[in-house]
Structures are given as C-alpha cells and as structure tokens.
GROMACS .gro file of C-alpha atoms in nm:
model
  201
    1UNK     CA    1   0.000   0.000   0.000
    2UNK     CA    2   0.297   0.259   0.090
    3UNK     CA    3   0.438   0.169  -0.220
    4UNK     CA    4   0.152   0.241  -0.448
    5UNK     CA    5   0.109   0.567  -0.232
    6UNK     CA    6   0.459   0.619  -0.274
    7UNK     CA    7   0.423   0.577  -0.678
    8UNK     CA    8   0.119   0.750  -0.733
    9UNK     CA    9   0.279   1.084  -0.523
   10UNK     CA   10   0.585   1.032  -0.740
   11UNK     CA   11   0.378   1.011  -1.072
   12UNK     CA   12   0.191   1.317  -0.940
   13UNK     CA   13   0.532   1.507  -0.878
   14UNK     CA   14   0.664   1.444  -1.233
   15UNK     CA   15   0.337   1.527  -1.392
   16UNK     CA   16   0.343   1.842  -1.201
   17UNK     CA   17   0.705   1.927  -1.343
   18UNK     CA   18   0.626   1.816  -1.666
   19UNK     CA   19   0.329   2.074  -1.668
   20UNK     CA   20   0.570   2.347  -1.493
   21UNK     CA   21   0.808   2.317  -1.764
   22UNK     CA   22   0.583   2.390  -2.035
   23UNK     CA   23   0.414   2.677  -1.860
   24UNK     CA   24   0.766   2.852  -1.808
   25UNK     CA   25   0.882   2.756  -2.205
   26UNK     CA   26   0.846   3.112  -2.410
   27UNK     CA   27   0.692   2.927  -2.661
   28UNK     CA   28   0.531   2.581  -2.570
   29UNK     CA   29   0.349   2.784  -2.313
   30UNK     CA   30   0.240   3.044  -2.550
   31UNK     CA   31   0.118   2.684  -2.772
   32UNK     CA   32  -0.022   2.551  -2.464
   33UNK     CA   33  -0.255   2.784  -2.316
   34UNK     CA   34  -0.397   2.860  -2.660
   35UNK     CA   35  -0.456   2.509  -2.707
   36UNK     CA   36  -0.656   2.464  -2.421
   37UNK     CA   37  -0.873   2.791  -2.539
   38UNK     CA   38  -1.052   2.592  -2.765
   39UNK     CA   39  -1.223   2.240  -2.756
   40UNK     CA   40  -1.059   2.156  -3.061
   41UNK     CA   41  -0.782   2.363  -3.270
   42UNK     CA   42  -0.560   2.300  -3.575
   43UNK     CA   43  -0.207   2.405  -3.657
   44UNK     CA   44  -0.293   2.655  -3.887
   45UNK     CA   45  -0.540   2.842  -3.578
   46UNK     CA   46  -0.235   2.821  -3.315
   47UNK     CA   47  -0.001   2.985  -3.587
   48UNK     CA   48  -0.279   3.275  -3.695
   49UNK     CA   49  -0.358   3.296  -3.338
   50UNK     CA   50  -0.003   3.349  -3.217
   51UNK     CA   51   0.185   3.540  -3.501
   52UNK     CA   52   0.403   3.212  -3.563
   53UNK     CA   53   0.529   3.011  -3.860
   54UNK     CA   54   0.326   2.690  -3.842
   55UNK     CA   55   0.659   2.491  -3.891
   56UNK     CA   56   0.744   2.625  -3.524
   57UNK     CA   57   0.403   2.550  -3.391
   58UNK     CA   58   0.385   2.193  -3.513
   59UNK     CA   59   0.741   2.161  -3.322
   60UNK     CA   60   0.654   2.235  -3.032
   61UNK     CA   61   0.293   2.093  -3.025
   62UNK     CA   62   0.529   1.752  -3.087
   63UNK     CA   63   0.707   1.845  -2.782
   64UNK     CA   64   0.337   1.910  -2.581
   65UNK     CA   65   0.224   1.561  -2.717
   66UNK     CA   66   0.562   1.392  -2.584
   67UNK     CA   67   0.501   1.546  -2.276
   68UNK     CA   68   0.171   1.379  -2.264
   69UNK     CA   69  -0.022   1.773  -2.220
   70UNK     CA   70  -0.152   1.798  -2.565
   71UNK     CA   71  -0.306   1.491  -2.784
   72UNK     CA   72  -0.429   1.471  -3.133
   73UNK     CA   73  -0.821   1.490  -3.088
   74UNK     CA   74  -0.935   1.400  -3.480
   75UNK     CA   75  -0.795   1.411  -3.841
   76UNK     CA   76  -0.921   1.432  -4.203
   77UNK     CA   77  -0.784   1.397  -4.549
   78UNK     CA   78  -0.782   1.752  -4.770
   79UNK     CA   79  -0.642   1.830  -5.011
   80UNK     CA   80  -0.393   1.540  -5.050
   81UNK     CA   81  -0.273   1.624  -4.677
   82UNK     CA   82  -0.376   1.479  -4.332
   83UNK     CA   83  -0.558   1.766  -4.143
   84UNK     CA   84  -0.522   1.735  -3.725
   85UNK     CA   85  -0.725   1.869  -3.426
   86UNK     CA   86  -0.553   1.925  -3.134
   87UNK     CA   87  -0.673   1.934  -2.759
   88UNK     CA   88  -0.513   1.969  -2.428
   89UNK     CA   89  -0.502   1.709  -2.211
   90UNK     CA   90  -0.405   1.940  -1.875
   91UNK     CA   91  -0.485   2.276  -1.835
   92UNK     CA   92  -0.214   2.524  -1.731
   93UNK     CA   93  -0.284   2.571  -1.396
   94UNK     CA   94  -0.135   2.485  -1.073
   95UNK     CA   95  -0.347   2.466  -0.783
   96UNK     CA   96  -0.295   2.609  -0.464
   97UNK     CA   97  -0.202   2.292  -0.310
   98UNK     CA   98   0.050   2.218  -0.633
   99UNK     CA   99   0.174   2.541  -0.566
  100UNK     CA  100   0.311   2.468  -0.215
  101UNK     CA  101   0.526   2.177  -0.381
  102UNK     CA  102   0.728   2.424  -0.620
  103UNK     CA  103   1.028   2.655  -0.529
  104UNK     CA  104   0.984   3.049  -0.498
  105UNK     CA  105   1.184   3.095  -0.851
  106UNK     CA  106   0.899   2.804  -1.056
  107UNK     CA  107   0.641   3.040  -0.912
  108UNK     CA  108   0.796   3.344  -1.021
  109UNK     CA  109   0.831   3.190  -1.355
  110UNK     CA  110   0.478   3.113  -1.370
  111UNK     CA  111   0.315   3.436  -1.273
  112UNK     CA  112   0.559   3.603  -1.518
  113UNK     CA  113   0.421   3.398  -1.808
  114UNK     CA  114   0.070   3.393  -1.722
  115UNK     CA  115   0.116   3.783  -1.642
  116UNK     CA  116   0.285   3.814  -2.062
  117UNK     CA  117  -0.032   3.626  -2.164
  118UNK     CA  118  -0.279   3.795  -2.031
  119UNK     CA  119  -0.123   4.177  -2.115
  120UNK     CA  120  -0.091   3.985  -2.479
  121UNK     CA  121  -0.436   3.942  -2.506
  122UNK     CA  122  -0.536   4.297  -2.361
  123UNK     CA  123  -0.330   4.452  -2.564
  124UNK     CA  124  -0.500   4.292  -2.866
  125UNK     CA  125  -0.837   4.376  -2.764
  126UNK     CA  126  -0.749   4.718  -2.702
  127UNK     CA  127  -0.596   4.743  -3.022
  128UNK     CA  128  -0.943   4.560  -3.198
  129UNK     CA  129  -1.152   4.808  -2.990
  130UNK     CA  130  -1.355   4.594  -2.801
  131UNK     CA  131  -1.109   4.606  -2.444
  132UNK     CA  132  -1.400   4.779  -2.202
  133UNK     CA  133  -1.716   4.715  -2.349
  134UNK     CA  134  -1.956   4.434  -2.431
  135UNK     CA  135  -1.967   4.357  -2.084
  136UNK     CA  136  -1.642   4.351  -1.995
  137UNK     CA  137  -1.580   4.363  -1.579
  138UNK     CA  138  -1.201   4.556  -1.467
  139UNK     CA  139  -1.139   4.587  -1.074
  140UNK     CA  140  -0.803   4.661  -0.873
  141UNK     CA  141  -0.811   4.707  -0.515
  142UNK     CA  142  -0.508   4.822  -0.344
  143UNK     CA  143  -0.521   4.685   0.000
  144UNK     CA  144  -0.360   4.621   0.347
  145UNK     CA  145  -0.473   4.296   0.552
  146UNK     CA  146  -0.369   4.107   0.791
  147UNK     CA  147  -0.272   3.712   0.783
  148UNK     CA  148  -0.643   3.583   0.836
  149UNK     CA  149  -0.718   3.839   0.570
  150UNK     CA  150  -0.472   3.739   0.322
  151UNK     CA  151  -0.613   3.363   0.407
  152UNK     CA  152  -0.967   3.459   0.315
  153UNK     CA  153  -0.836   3.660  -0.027
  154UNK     CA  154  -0.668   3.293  -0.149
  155UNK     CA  155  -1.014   3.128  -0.061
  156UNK     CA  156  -1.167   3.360  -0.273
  157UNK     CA  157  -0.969   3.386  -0.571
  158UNK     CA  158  -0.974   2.913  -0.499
  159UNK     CA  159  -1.331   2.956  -0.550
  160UNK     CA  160  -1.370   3.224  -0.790
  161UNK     CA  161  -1.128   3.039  -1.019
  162UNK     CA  162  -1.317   2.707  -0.965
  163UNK     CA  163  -1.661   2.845  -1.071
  164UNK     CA  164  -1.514   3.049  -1.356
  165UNK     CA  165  -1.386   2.704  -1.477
  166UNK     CA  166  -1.741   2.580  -1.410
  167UNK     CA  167  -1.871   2.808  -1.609
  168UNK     CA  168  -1.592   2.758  -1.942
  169UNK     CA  169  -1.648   2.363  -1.886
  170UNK     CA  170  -2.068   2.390  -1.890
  171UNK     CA  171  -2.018   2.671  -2.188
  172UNK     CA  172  -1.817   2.428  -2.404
  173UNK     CA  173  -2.112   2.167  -2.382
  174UNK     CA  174  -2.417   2.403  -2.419
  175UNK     CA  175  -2.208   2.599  -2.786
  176UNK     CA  176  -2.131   2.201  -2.910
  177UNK     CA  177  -2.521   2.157  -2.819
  178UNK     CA  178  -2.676   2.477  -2.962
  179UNK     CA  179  -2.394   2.539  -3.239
  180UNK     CA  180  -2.441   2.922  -3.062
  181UNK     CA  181  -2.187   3.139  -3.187
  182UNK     CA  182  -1.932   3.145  -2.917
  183UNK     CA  183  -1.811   3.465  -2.721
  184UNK     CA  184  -1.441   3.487  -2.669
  185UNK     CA  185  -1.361   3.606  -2.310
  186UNK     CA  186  -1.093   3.590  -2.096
  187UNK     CA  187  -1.150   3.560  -1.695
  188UNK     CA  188  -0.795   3.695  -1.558
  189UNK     CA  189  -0.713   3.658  -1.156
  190UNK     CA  190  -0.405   3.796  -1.005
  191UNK     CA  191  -0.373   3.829  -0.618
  192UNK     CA  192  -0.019   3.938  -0.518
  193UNK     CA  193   0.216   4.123  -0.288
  194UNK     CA  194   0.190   4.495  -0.349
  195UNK     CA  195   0.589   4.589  -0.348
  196UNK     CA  196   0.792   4.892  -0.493
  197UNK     CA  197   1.111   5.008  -0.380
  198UNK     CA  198   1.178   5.121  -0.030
  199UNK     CA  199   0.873   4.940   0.091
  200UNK     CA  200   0.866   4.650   0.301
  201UNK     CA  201   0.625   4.358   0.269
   0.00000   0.00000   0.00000
C-alpha cells in the first residue's frame, strides 16, 4: 500500500514538473494555453492565433504531445494532406495545493508567463476596440490585511477560479449543443504582494 502511495505521489510530482516546464517555455506555453482555449484547434489556428510560422508551432505541439499535455483529438484527409485537431489534455494551472510543492523561482516563472499572456491578449483587444465594453468587468483594489485576511483573499480567488472554470467547462457543452456562436472572453485573476522600492512587505 505505501508503495503504491509512494508511486502515485511520485507520478503526481513528475506530472506536475512536466506541466511546470511547459508553462515557463516562451513558446510551448504560448502553444499551450492557446490550445486549451478551444475544444478543438488546428495548426494553422495556433499559428494565426499566435503570429508564428506553423513549422514552429507543429514543433513544439510535438514536444506538448511527448510530454503527454496535448493529444491529437481527430484528423481528415484535404487536399492530399492529413488535417489534425488538437486538444489539451491538462490545463495550465497549478493549484494552490500544487503550488506549495514548487520553489519560490517556478512560481515566479509562472506568474511572469501567465502575467505576458494575459497583457498579450489585452493589448489585442485594445488594439481591436472591443477592451472595455460588451460587458467587460475591470477591478483593482489596493489593499492592506492582515494574515487571516490574506487567508480569506486565497479562498476567494480558490473559488472564484473554480466556478469560472465551471462556467468555461458547462459553456463548451451548451455551444457544441446549440452550435451558438461562441463569445471569446478571458476571466484573468491575479492576487499578489503589493511591493515597490523602499517598501517592506
């Protein structure tokens, strides 16, 4: 039994690394988290989607498949080539309790690239003219709590990020259902220390 524990919390471990060094690639990240925007995406859609040669996305969507984060989800002949689909077979996200098993610097890393992604996809909106309107929802509070309250703001943002993934998962099913033209949003949640220099945390 303590060995099958044992195995199981090692399998966990390397599938967690696995996933952390994707997330922290420049690229495969960049691959990976617009994979798992869609239900089902070719190689042409990553390359529009991310500005990139598709002989550089198909590279490192090789890599993602390796890595076991990324599979081939269907195929069909046109045009004398083989046409794929590709789906993502984690998310990239690390959970709070994932989180406590990485190192200050895999964090950083982390944050850094989720923080490039999301000011990526601002940027294009604002640049499209739709950043601010159709519904859109922007908040920043600036606070000071204490240790109970910066408990209570991670249960929060645990459960806010948990029903927000609710909501993308039941979404997915109702637009496959109804063939309802989808709305492309994206749900960003940052929670961190508020630091600039000469001030203390």
């Amino acid at each position: 039994m303590a060995d099958r524990h044992g195995s199981a919390e090692q399998q966990a471990t390397v599938e967690l690394l696995t996933l952390v060094e994707a997330m922290t690639h420049r690229d495969r990240g960049r691959v990976l988290a617009v994979v798992a925007e869609r239900d089902q995406i070719t190689v042409g859609e990553i390359a529009v989607r991310l500005g990139e040669p598709q002989r550089k996305v198909r590279y490192h969507l090789g890599k993602l498949i390796e890595a076991g984060l990324v599979r081939v989800a269907g195929e069909r002949g046109r045009r004398g080539a083989i046409e794929r689909w590709y789906r993502a077979t984690r998310l990239p996200y690390i959970h709070t309790e994932q989180s406590r098993r990485l190192s200050p610097e895999q964090m950083r890393r982390i944050a850094l690239e989720v923080l490039k992604l999301t000011l990526a996809d601002a940027k294009a909106a604002m640049e499209a003219g739709g950043f601010g309107i159709g519904g859109d929802s922007q908040a920043r509070v600036s606070m000071e709590v204490d240790s109970q309250g910066l408990d209570e703001l991670h249960e929060i943002y645990r459960r806010a990020l948990a029903e927000v993934m609710e909501v993308r998962s039941a979404s997915r099913e109702r637009i496959i259902a109804s063939q309802e033209e989808p709305k492309r949003m994206v749900a960003a949640l940052f929670l961190f220390r508020q630091q600039w220099p000469g001030h203390s945390a």
